[in-house]
Short mmCIF file of C-alpha atoms in Angstrom, two decimals:
data_model
loop_
_atom_site.label_atom_id
_atom_site.label_comp_id
_atom_site.label_asym_id
_atom_site.label_seq_id
_atom_site.Cartn_x
_atom_site.Cartn_y
_atom_site.Cartn_z
CA MET A 1283 -15.68 -25.20 -23.91
CA LYS A 1284 -15.98 -24.40 -20.23
CA ILE A 1285 -13.91 -25.44 -17.23
CA LEU A 1286 -15.98 -28.26 -15.71
CA HIS A 1287 -15.09 -28.24 -12.04
CA HIS A 1288 -16.26 -26.45 -8.95
CA SER A 1289 -15.35 -22.86 -9.82
CA LYS A 1290 -15.40 -20.40 -6.94
CA THR A 1291 -18.00 -17.64 -6.72
CA PHE A 1292 -20.22 -15.52 -4.41
CA ALA A 1293 -23.88 -15.53 -3.33
CA GLY A 1294 -26.48 -13.80 -5.52
CA GLY A 1295 -25.80 -12.40 -8.97
CA ILE A 1296 -27.18 -13.21 -12.41
CA HIS A 1297 -26.07 -14.77 -15.69
CA PRO A 1298 -27.15 -12.60 -18.63
CA SER A 1299 -26.52 -13.69 -22.22
CA GLU A 1300 -22.76 -13.37 -22.68
CA GLN A 1301 -22.51 -12.26 -26.34
CA LYS A 1302 -18.72 -12.63 -26.15
CA GLU A 1303 -18.65 -14.64 -29.39
CA LEU A 1304 -19.05 -11.44 -31.43
CA THR A 1305 -15.49 -10.30 -30.70
CA GLU A 1306 -13.59 -12.83 -28.55
CA ASP A 1307 -11.61 -14.18 -31.52
CA LYS A 1308 -10.80 -10.75 -32.94
CA ALA A 1309 -7.26 -9.56 -32.19
CA PHE A 1310 -6.62 -5.90 -31.35
CA GLU A 1311 -6.40 -3.51 -34.29
CA LEU A 1312 -4.48 -0.24 -33.97
CA MET A 1313 -6.86 2.51 -35.09
CA PRO A 1314 -5.27 5.47 -36.93
CA ALA A 1315 -5.39 8.84 -35.21
CA PRO A 1316 -8.42 10.99 -36.08
CA LYS A 1317 -8.12 14.54 -37.46
CA GLN A 1318 -8.96 16.03 -34.09
CA ILE A 1319 -8.44 14.81 -30.51
CA ILE A 1320 -10.67 15.94 -27.62
CA LEU A 1321 -9.16 15.47 -24.15
CA PRO A 1322 -11.59 15.96 -21.23
CA LEU A 1323 -9.94 16.86 -17.93
CA ASN A 1324 -12.22 14.40 -16.06
CA GLN A 1325 -10.29 11.31 -17.15
CA HIS A 1326 -10.31 9.93 -13.59
CA LEU A 1327 -11.92 10.17 -10.15
CA GLY A 1328 -10.70 13.01 -7.98
CA LYS A 1329 -9.61 16.57 -8.71
CA PHE A 1330 -9.16 17.56 -12.34
CA PRO A 1331 -5.58 18.30 -13.48
CA LYS A 1332 -4.51 21.86 -14.40
CA PRO A 1333 -3.94 22.58 -18.12
CA LEU A 1334 -0.38 23.58 -19.03
CA VAL A 1335 -1.19 24.53 -22.64
CA LYS A 1336 -3.20 27.27 -24.28
CA LYS A 1337 -4.72 27.91 -27.70
CA GLY A 1338 -1.96 27.71 -30.31
CA SER A 1339 0.42 25.52 -28.26
CA GLU A 1340 2.30 22.94 -30.31
CA VAL A 1341 2.43 19.49 -28.66
CA LYS A 1342 4.11 16.14 -29.25
CA ILE A 1343 3.06 12.57 -28.47
CA GLY A 1344 3.56 11.91 -24.76
CA GLU A 1345 4.00 15.58 -23.83
CA LEU A 1346 2.52 16.65 -20.49
CA ILE A 1347 -0.40 19.00 -21.19
CA ALA A 1348 -2.25 18.95 -17.83
CA GLU A 1349 -0.54 18.47 -14.47
CA GLN A 1350 -1.74 16.63 -11.39
CA ASP A 1351 -3.55 18.90 -8.92
CA GLY A 1352 -3.73 17.25 -5.49
CA PHE A 1353 -3.23 13.75 -4.08
CA ILE A 1354 -6.20 12.15 -5.85
CA SER A 1355 -5.52 13.53 -9.30
CA SER A 1356 -3.62 12.42 -12.41
CA PRO A 1357 -1.78 14.17 -15.25
CA ILE A 1358 -2.81 14.06 -18.92
CA HIS A 1359 -0.37 13.67 -21.82
CA SER A 1360 -0.96 14.37 -25.48
CA PRO A 1361 -1.72 11.21 -27.54
CA VAL A 1362 -0.77 12.99 -30.79
CA CYS A 1363 1.38 15.66 -32.38
CA GLY A 1364 -0.51 18.80 -33.29
CA LYS A 1365 -1.70 22.24 -32.24
CA VAL A 1366 -4.14 23.12 -29.45
CA SER A 1367 -7.08 24.74 -31.22
CA LYS A 1368 -9.36 25.36 -28.26
CA ILE A 1369 -9.84 24.86 -24.51
CA THR A 1370 -13.56 24.72 -23.96
CA VAL A 1371 -16.52 22.80 -22.51
CA GLY A 1372 -17.91 19.97 -24.59
CA ALA A 1373 -19.81 16.68 -24.81
CA ASN A 1374 -18.59 13.92 -22.51
CA VAL A 1375 -19.35 10.18 -22.25
CA SER A 1376 -20.43 10.78 -18.64
CA GLY A 1377 -23.51 12.48 -20.06
CA PHE A 1378 -22.51 15.90 -18.66
CA PRO A 1379 -20.45 18.55 -20.52
CA LYS A 1380 -16.90 18.88 -19.18
CA ASP A 1381 -13.79 21.04 -19.62
CA GLU A 1382 -11.64 19.73 -22.46
CA ILE A 1383 -8.53 20.43 -24.55
CA ILE A 1384 -8.95 20.12 -28.32
CA ILE A 1385 -5.91 19.33 -30.50
CA ASP A 1386 -5.80 19.48 -34.30
CA VAL A 1387 -3.67 16.47 -35.29
CA SER A 1388 -0.58 16.91 -37.52
CA ASP A 1389 1.25 14.29 -39.63
CA SER A 1390 4.25 14.14 -37.27
CA ASP A 1391 4.78 11.12 -35.01
CA GLU A 1392 7.50 12.62 -32.80
CA SER A 1393 7.22 11.13 -29.32
CA ILE A 1394 8.43 11.98 -25.83
CA LEU A 1395 9.14 8.86 -23.78
CA MET A 1396 10.29 8.50 -20.20
CA GLU A 1397 13.48 6.58 -19.52
CA PRO A 1398 12.73 2.83 -19.26
CA LEU A 1399 13.37 1.40 -15.78
CA ASP A 1400 14.66 -2.05 -14.78
CA ALA A 1401 11.74 -4.12 -13.48
CA VAL A 1402 14.11 -6.20 -11.33
CA THR A 1403 16.04 -3.46 -9.52
CA ILE A 1404 13.31 -0.80 -9.34
CA THR A 1405 12.24 0.24 -5.81
CA GLN A 1406 8.75 0.58 -4.34
CA GLU A 1407 8.94 4.36 -4.40
CA GLN A 1408 10.22 4.41 -8.00
CA ILE A 1409 7.25 2.29 -9.10
CA ARG A 1410 4.74 4.65 -7.48
CA GLU A 1411 6.47 7.74 -8.84
CA ARG A 1412 6.61 6.37 -12.39
CA VAL A 1413 2.96 5.25 -12.33
CA LYS A 1414 1.97 8.70 -11.06
CA ASN A 1415 3.98 10.57 -13.67
CA ALA A 1416 2.70 8.33 -16.49
CA GLY A 1417 -0.90 9.27 -15.66
CA VAL A 1418 -2.01 5.67 -15.15
CA VAL A 1419 -5.61 5.31 -13.97
CA GLY A 1420 -7.56 2.15 -13.20
CA GLN A 1421 -9.01 0.30 -16.18
CA GLY A 1422 -11.84 -1.37 -14.27
CA GLY A 1423 -14.28 1.47 -14.89
CA ALA A 1424 -13.88 3.80 -11.89
CA ALA A 1425 -10.60 5.27 -13.28
CA PHE A 1426 -9.10 5.84 -9.85
CA PRO A 1427 -5.51 7.19 -10.01
CA THR A 1428 -3.46 3.98 -9.78
CA TYR A 1429 -0.54 5.33 -7.80
CA VAL A 1430 -2.95 6.12 -4.94
CA LYS A 1431 -4.00 2.44 -4.81
CA LEU A 1432 -0.30 1.55 -4.70
CA THR A 1433 0.04 3.77 -1.61
CA PRO A 1434 -2.10 2.12 1.09
CA PRO A 1435 -2.70 3.87 4.43
CA GLU A 1436 -0.14 3.17 7.14
CA GLY A 1437 -1.00 0.16 9.26
CA LYS A 1438 -2.98 -1.63 6.53
CA LYS A 1439 -1.50 -5.09 5.98
CA ILE A 1440 -2.04 -6.53 2.52
CA ASP A 1441 -1.65 -10.28 2.05
CA VAL A 1442 -2.49 -10.71 -1.63
CA VAL A 1443 -2.75 -8.75 -4.86
CA ILE A 1444 -5.61 -9.93 -7.07
CA LEU A 1445 -5.84 -9.08 -10.76
CA ASN A 1446 -9.40 -8.91 -12.06
CA GLY A 1447 -9.58 -11.01 -15.22
CA CYS A 1448 -13.31 -11.71 -14.93
CA GLU A 1449 -14.64 -9.21 -17.48
CA CYS A 1450 -18.12 -10.21 -16.36
CA GLU A 1451 -20.00 -7.56 -18.36
CA PRO A 1452 -21.60 -9.13 -21.48
CA TYR A 1453 -20.15 -8.29 -24.93
CA LEU A 1454 -16.78 -6.97 -23.64
CA THR A 1455 -13.66 -8.95 -24.62
CA ARG A 1456 -10.90 -6.37 -24.14
CA ASP A 1457 -9.37 -8.00 -21.07
CA TYR A 1458 -9.73 -11.45 -22.62
CA ARG A 1459 -7.74 -10.37 -25.67
CA PHE A 1460 -5.09 -8.86 -23.38
CA MET A 1461 -4.79 -12.18 -21.54
CA ILE A 1462 -4.38 -14.01 -24.86
CA GLU A 1463 -2.10 -11.52 -26.61
CA ARG A 1464 0.06 -10.14 -23.74
CA THR A 1465 0.12 -13.00 -21.24
CA ASN A 1466 3.71 -12.59 -19.99
CA ASP A 1467 3.44 -8.79 -19.76
CA ILE A 1468 0.43 -9.18 -17.46
CA ILE A 1469 2.42 -11.43 -15.13
CA ALA A 1470 5.28 -8.89 -15.17
CA GLY A 1471 2.80 -6.11 -14.36
CA LEU A 1472 1.37 -8.13 -11.48
CA LYS A 1473 4.86 -8.64 -10.04
CA LEU A 1474 5.48 -4.88 -10.19
CA ILE A 1475 2.24 -4.25 -8.26
CA MET A 1476 3.22 -6.89 -5.68
CA LYS A 1477 6.60 -5.23 -5.33
CA ALA A 1478 5.10 -1.76 -4.92
CA LEU A 1479 2.87 -3.03 -2.11
CA GLY A 1480 5.45 -5.32 -0.52
CA VAL A 1481 3.20 -8.37 -1.02
CA GLU A 1482 4.46 -11.94 -1.56
CA LYS A 1483 1.28 -13.53 -2.98
CA GLY A 1484 -0.58 -12.77 -6.19
CA ALA A 1485 -3.66 -14.19 -7.91
CA ILE A 1486 -5.60 -13.67 -11.11
CA GLY A 1487 -9.33 -14.38 -10.95
CA ILE A 1488 -10.86 -15.40 -14.31
CA GLU A 1489 -14.39 -16.53 -15.13
CA ASP A 1490 -14.52 -20.12 -16.39
CA ASN A 1491 -15.91 -19.08 -19.77
CA LYS A 1492 -12.34 -18.13 -20.75
CA PRO A 1493 -10.53 -21.51 -20.76
CA LEU A 1494 -7.82 -20.44 -23.23
CA ALA A 1495 -6.86 -17.45 -21.07
CA ILE A 1496 -6.77 -19.66 -17.97
CA GLU A 1497 -4.57 -22.19 -19.78
CA LYS A 1498 -2.11 -19.57 -21.08
CA LEU A 1499 -1.80 -17.78 -17.73
CA LYS A 1500 -1.31 -21.07 -15.84
CA LEU A 1501 1.50 -21.95 -18.25
CA ALA A 1502 3.05 -18.50 -17.76
CA VAL A 1503 3.19 -18.88 -13.95
CA LYS A 1504 4.18 -22.55 -13.75
CA ASN A 1505 7.53 -21.53 -12.21
CA ASN A 1506 5.99 -18.86 -9.95
CA PRO A 1507 4.43 -20.71 -6.97
CA ASP A 1508 3.46 -17.41 -5.33
CA ILE A 1509 1.04 -16.54 -8.16
CA GLN A 1510 -2.23 -18.44 -8.43
CA ILE A 1511 -4.65 -18.57 -11.39
CA VAL A 1512 -8.17 -18.99 -10.00
CA ALA A 1513 -11.07 -20.13 -12.20
CA LEU A 1514 -14.33 -18.47 -11.10
CA LYS A 1515 -17.92 -19.24 -11.96
CA THR A 1516 -19.24 -17.21 -14.86
CA LYS A 1517 -21.69 -14.92 -13.12
CA TYR A 1518 -22.35 -11.18 -12.99
CA PRO A 1519 -20.97 -9.14 -11.14
CA GLN A 1520 -18.09 -11.56 -10.45
CA GLY A 1521 -15.56 -8.82 -11.22
CA ALA A 1522 -16.80 -6.42 -8.53
CA GLU A 1523 -14.10 -5.96 -5.88
CA LYS A 1524 -15.98 -7.43 -2.94
CA MET A 1525 -17.29 -10.38 -4.97
CA LEU A 1526 -13.85 -11.09 -6.39
CA ILE A 1527 -12.16 -11.05 -2.97
CA LYS A 1528 -14.84 -13.35 -1.53
CA ALA A 1529 -14.48 -15.82 -4.42
CA VAL A 1530 -10.66 -15.88 -4.46
CA THR A 1531 -9.81 -15.67 -0.75
CA GLY A 1532 -13.03 -16.57 1.05
CA LYS A 1533 -12.78 -13.29 3.00
CA GLU A 1534 -15.54 -10.69 3.13
CA VAL A 1535 -14.97 -6.94 2.98
CA PRO A 1536 -17.04 -5.42 5.83
CA PRO A 1537 -19.82 -2.99 4.79
CA GLY A 1538 -18.42 0.47 4.16
CA LYS A 1539 -14.82 -0.79 4.15
CA LEU A 1540 -12.21 -1.16 1.40
CA PRO A 1541 -10.37 -4.22 0.02
CA PHE A 1542 -7.36 -3.26 2.17
CA ASP A 1543 -9.52 -4.04 5.22
CA ALA A 1544 -9.75 -7.66 4.03
CA GLY A 1545 -6.01 -7.85 3.33
CA ALA A 1546 -6.38 -7.61 -0.44
CA ALA A 1547 -5.51 -5.17 -3.21
CA ILE A 1548 -7.39 -5.32 -6.52
CA GLN A 1549 -6.21 -4.14 -9.93
CA ASN A 1550 -7.56 -4.71 -13.41
CA ILE A 1551 -5.75 -6.66 -16.14
CA GLY A 1552 -5.46 -3.51 -18.26
CA THR A 1553 -4.08 -1.55 -15.32
CA ALA A 1554 -1.31 -4.12 -14.79
CA LEU A 1555 -0.35 -3.69 -18.44
CA ALA A 1556 -0.38 0.11 -18.20
CA ILE A 1557 1.96 -0.13 -15.20
CA TYR A 1558 4.25 -2.49 -17.12
CA ASP A 1559 4.29 -0.17 -20.17
CA ALA A 1560 5.03 2.89 -18.03
CA ILE A 1561 7.96 1.26 -16.26
CA VAL A 1562 9.52 -1.05 -18.84
CA LYS A 1563 8.73 0.96 -22.00
CA GLY A 1564 8.57 4.48 -20.52
CA GLU A 1565 5.10 5.09 -22.03
CA THR A 1566 2.48 7.46 -20.69
CA GLN A 1567 -1.20 6.44 -20.79
CA THR A 1568 -2.32 7.93 -24.09
CA THR A 1569 -4.23 5.05 -25.68
CA ALA A 1570 -7.39 3.14 -24.76
CA ALA A 1571 -8.11 -0.50 -25.59
CA LEU A 1572 -11.79 -1.22 -26.11
CA THR A 1573 -14.35 -3.60 -27.57
CA VAL A 1574 -16.77 -2.25 -30.19
CA SER A 1575 -19.65 -4.69 -30.38
CA GLY A 1576 -23.40 -5.28 -30.63
CA LEU A 1577 -25.56 -6.15 -33.64
CA GLY A 1578 -26.01 -2.48 -34.51
CA ILE A 1579 -22.44 -1.99 -35.80
CA LYS A 1580 -21.33 -3.40 -39.15
CA GLU A 1581 -17.88 -4.62 -38.03
CA GLN A 1582 -17.39 -5.71 -34.42
CA LYS A 1583 -13.77 -5.23 -33.34
CA ASN A 1584 -11.28 -4.97 -30.50
CA ILE A 1585 -9.28 -1.81 -31.08
CA ILE A 1586 -6.54 0.32 -29.54
CA ALA A 1587 -7.32 4.00 -30.17
CA LYS A 1588 -5.87 7.34 -29.13
CA VAL A 1589 -7.45 8.68 -25.94
CA GLY A 1590 -9.65 11.57 -27.04
CA THR A 1591 -10.87 9.96 -30.27
CA PRO A 1592 -14.52 11.01 -30.83
CA LEU A 1593 -17.10 8.22 -30.73
CA MET A 1594 -18.20 9.06 -34.27
CA ASP A 1595 -14.69 8.32 -35.59
CA VAL A 1596 -14.65 4.94 -33.83
CA LEU A 1597 -18.07 4.07 -35.24
CA GLU A 1598 -16.94 5.05 -38.74
CA TYR A 1599 -13.73 2.96 -38.37
CA CYS A 1600 -15.94 -0.03 -37.55
CA GLY A 1601 -17.99 0.36 -40.74
CA GLY A 1602 -20.79 2.52 -39.36
CA LEU A 1603 -24.19 1.68 -37.88
CA THR A 1604 -26.65 -0.84 -39.29
CA ASP A 1605 -30.23 0.17 -40.05
CA GLU A 1606 -31.32 -1.73 -36.90
CA ALA A 1607 -29.16 0.27 -34.45
CA VAL A 1608 -31.25 2.00 -31.78
CA LYS A 1609 -28.90 2.61 -28.85
CA VAL A 1610 -25.21 3.41 -28.26
CA VAL A 1611 -23.71 2.65 -24.85
CA VAL A 1612 -20.20 3.41 -23.59
CA GLY A 1613 -19.06 0.60 -21.27
CA GLY A 1614 -20.91 -2.67 -20.73
CA PRO A 1615 -24.67 -3.16 -21.01
CA MET A 1616 -25.09 -3.50 -17.22
CA MET A 1617 -23.22 -0.42 -15.97
CA GLY A 1618 -22.51 1.54 -19.15
CA ILE A 1619 -23.91 4.97 -20.06
CA ALA A 1620 -26.22 5.55 -23.03
CA GLN A 1621 -24.92 8.26 -25.39
CA TYR A 1622 -26.79 11.06 -27.09
CA ASP A 1623 -23.87 13.02 -28.62
CA PHE A 1624 -21.35 11.09 -30.71
CA SER A 1625 -18.86 13.96 -30.64
CA ALA A 1626 -17.99 12.87 -27.08
CA PRO A 1627 -14.51 11.27 -26.95
CA ILE A 1628 -13.28 7.99 -25.51
CA MET A 1629 -11.36 8.28 -22.24
CA LYS A 1630 -8.43 6.46 -20.61
CA ALA A 1631 -10.74 3.91 -18.94
CA THR A 1632 -13.25 3.43 -21.77
CA SER A 1633 -13.60 -0.37 -22.09
CA GLY A 1634 -16.21 -0.66 -24.80
CA ILE A 1635 -18.75 0.90 -27.11
CA LEU A 1636 -21.91 -1.12 -27.70
CA ILE A 1637 -24.28 -0.43 -30.56
CA LEU A 1638 -27.48 -2.29 -29.78
CA THR A 1639 -30.57 -3.18 -31.79
CA LYS A 1640 -34.15 -3.28 -30.56
CA ASN A 1641 -33.83 -7.02 -29.88
CA GLU A 1642 -30.83 -6.41 -27.61
CA ILE A 1643 -32.42 -3.90 -25.25
CA ASN A 1644 -35.32 -3.98 -22.81
CA ASP A 1645 -37.92 -1.38 -23.72
CA HIS A 1646 -40.90 -3.11 -22.09
CA GLU A 1647 -43.45 -1.02 -20.26
CA GLU A 1648 -43.08 -0.63 -16.49
CA THR A 1649 -45.79 -2.23 -14.35
CA PRO A 1650 -46.47 -2.21 -10.56
CA CYS A 1651 -44.10 -4.19 -8.30
CA LEU A 1652 -45.12 -7.88 -8.05
CA ARG A 1653 -43.41 -8.33 -4.64
CA CYS A 1654 -41.71 -11.41 -6.09
CA GLY A 1655 -38.40 -10.76 -4.30
CA LYS A 1656 -36.23 -11.59 -7.33
CA CYS A 1657 -34.24 -8.37 -6.92
CA VAL A 1658 -33.49 -9.25 -3.29
CA ASP A 1659 -32.27 -12.74 -4.24
CA ALA A 1660 -30.02 -11.33 -6.98
CA CYS A 1661 -28.46 -8.43 -5.03
CA PRO A 1662 -24.86 -9.47 -4.26
CA LEU A 1663 -24.73 -7.03 -1.33
CA ASN A 1664 -27.87 -8.35 0.40
CA LEU A 1665 -29.74 -5.07 0.01
CA ILE A 1666 -33.51 -4.67 -0.58
CA PRO A 1667 -33.61 -2.90 -3.96
CA THR A 1668 -37.38 -2.63 -4.30
CA ARG A 1669 -37.66 -1.03 -0.84
CA LEU A 1670 -34.80 1.40 -1.50
CA SER A 1671 -36.34 2.36 -4.83
CA ARG A 1672 -39.71 3.01 -3.22
CA LEU A 1673 -38.21 5.07 -0.39
CA THR A 1674 -36.42 7.24 -2.96
CA GLN A 1675 -39.64 7.80 -4.87
CA MET A 1676 -41.31 8.91 -1.61
CA GLU A 1677 -38.23 11.08 -0.75
CA LYS A 1678 -37.79 9.21 2.55
CA TYR A 1679 -34.02 9.46 2.42
CA ASP A 1680 -33.48 9.00 6.16
CA GLU A 1681 -35.07 5.55 5.99
CA ALA A 1682 -33.12 4.73 2.84
CA GLU A 1683 -29.91 5.65 4.64
CA LYS A 1684 -30.77 3.31 7.51
CA LEU A 1685 -31.21 0.50 4.96
CA ASN A 1686 -27.67 1.19 3.64
CA ILE A 1687 -28.58 2.66 0.25
CA THR A 1688 -25.08 4.14 -0.03
CA LEU A 1689 -23.57 0.63 -0.08
CA CYS A 1690 -25.20 -0.08 -3.47
CA MET A 1691 -22.53 -0.39 -6.18
CA GLU A 1692 -25.13 0.16 -8.95
CA CYS A 1693 -24.34 -3.14 -10.71
CA GLY A 1694 -27.89 -3.30 -12.11
CA THR A 1695 -28.67 -6.93 -11.21
CA CYS A 1696 -31.91 -5.80 -9.56
CA THR A 1697 -33.16 -4.01 -12.65
CA TYR A 1698 -32.15 -6.96 -14.86
CA THR A 1699 -34.19 -9.43 -12.81
CA CYS A 1700 -37.28 -7.25 -12.26
CA PRO A 1701 -40.27 -8.77 -14.14
CA ALA A 1702 -42.16 -5.49 -13.66
CA ASN A 1703 -39.41 -3.60 -15.55
CA ILE A 1704 -38.99 -1.07 -12.75
CA PRO A 1705 -35.79 0.99 -13.18
CA LEU A 1706 -34.65 0.04 -9.67
CA VAL A 1707 -30.97 0.91 -10.00
CA GLN A 1708 -31.78 4.29 -11.52
CA TRP A 1709 -34.04 5.16 -8.55
CA ILE A 1710 -31.40 3.91 -6.10
CA ARG A 1711 -28.69 5.96 -7.84
CA LEU A 1712 -30.86 9.06 -7.36
CA GLY A 1713 -31.48 8.15 -3.73
CA LYS A 1714 -27.75 7.68 -3.10
CA LYS A 1715 -27.01 11.16 -4.41
CA GLN A 1716 -29.61 12.71 -2.11
CA VAL A 1717 -28.34 10.77 0.92
CA ASN A 1718 -24.75 11.80 0.11
CA VAL A 1719 -25.85 15.45 0.07
CA ILE A 1720 -27.52 15.01 3.47
CA GLN A 1721 -24.44 13.30 4.92
CA LYS A 1722 -22.09 16.06 3.70
CA ALA A 1723 -24.35 18.71 5.24
CA ARG A 1724 -23.95 17.02 8.65
CA VAL A 1725 -20.16 17.41 8.60
#
C-alpha cells in the first residue's frame, strides 16, 4: 500500500526496483559476537583517533581504546571483552587497507557504561559532550562525527531539524525497521538534537513506500505540534541532504554551501537513536545495525552486530552464499562499495551488505555515448554527467572544474540511466579527485 496523495519531492532522480520486500518484515536479530573483532581507525570522516592500547592489553565492553585526535575526529570503544592480539594494517570495506586494532574475544560480558543523563534537564553543552565522548558518528553513510554537526558555526541560524527517514537506496530496510521498532526513541532523539541546536521545529521526511512507519510516527507526535511527519515521493536520491531539504522546506541549498546555509540541520534516523542511547542509556557506539539482503544470500535479515565483525562472519550467520552469488557490496547498490576481501570488518556506519546474483547487476558491455541526454535529465544537481565524464577521460580538469564537477555527490543516477552503460559516476569520481588535488595546490 502506498500513500496516495501529492507527496513532496525534488526535480530529477530515478526510481530503481525497490527490493525492500526481501527484508522489510524481518525484525532485528542480535548477532552473537565473533571470535575476533577488527576495529579500523577510519570509522569516520576526519582525523583518525590515537590508539590507547597495545598488544596484550585486556579490554572490556565500552572501554575507550582510541581517543579523539582533533576537532573532526571521534573516539573508538571496544565492542567486546578480550585481549588485543595485534595492531596492524588490514583489509577495509573502503577498498583500501587501513590501520586497525584486532581483539581476540573472551567469554566475559563485563561492560563499562557512562552515567545516564536526564533528557529533560540536560543542557546543550552536555548533549554535545556526551555525543562526542560516546563516539557517535552519522549513520547516513558519510560517518561524520555527530557532535561537530551539533556545533554549527557562529552566526548560522537554524530553523528546523530534519531526520532522514527516506532510506531511498534499494534493498536497505534498516531505518524502516528502526522506525517500526523504536518509534518513540526516535522522537526522543530528535528532541535532543533540537535542544542541542536550540531549534523549535523538527520534521521527519519519509518516502511514501513506508506507510506503516508514517502512521506510527504520526501517532507518536500527535501531541507535539512542533514536529512534522512529511511523506515524500519514493524516488532516488530523495535522502540526499539537498534533495531532502528542498522536498521538506521548499528551500534550496546554494551550490557549494551546507544545509546550515538554508536554515536546516539534517541527521539520520539511526543517528538520532545513537544520540538517545548515549544520553539516556549511557551507551557508547559499539554496534552497527544493518540489512543483509540480495538473492545471493540464503537468509536475508536485519541484524545488530558488534562493530568490527568480519564480513565473512556476517555472511555465515545469514546461512552463507547461494550458488548464484556473484557480487558482494557494502552499503546500497547505488553508492555502495564492491568487496574483494571478506575479512574486512563492518564499521559504525555500515548500513547493509548486499549479495547479488547475475540477474541483479548490470554487466552489459559499454558502447559509445548516444547523446540521448538521459543522464542530464536524471541528475538531481543539474550537472552534465556525460560532459564531465568525457573531460575527465581527456584529462581536461580545468574545464571540468568550470562545469562544477566537485559538486557531484556521486549518487550514481547518471550511470543507472545510461543506455550505453558508460561508468559515468566512476569517471566523475576520478575527475573530482584530480580537481581537488589541483585546488589544494593553489592554496
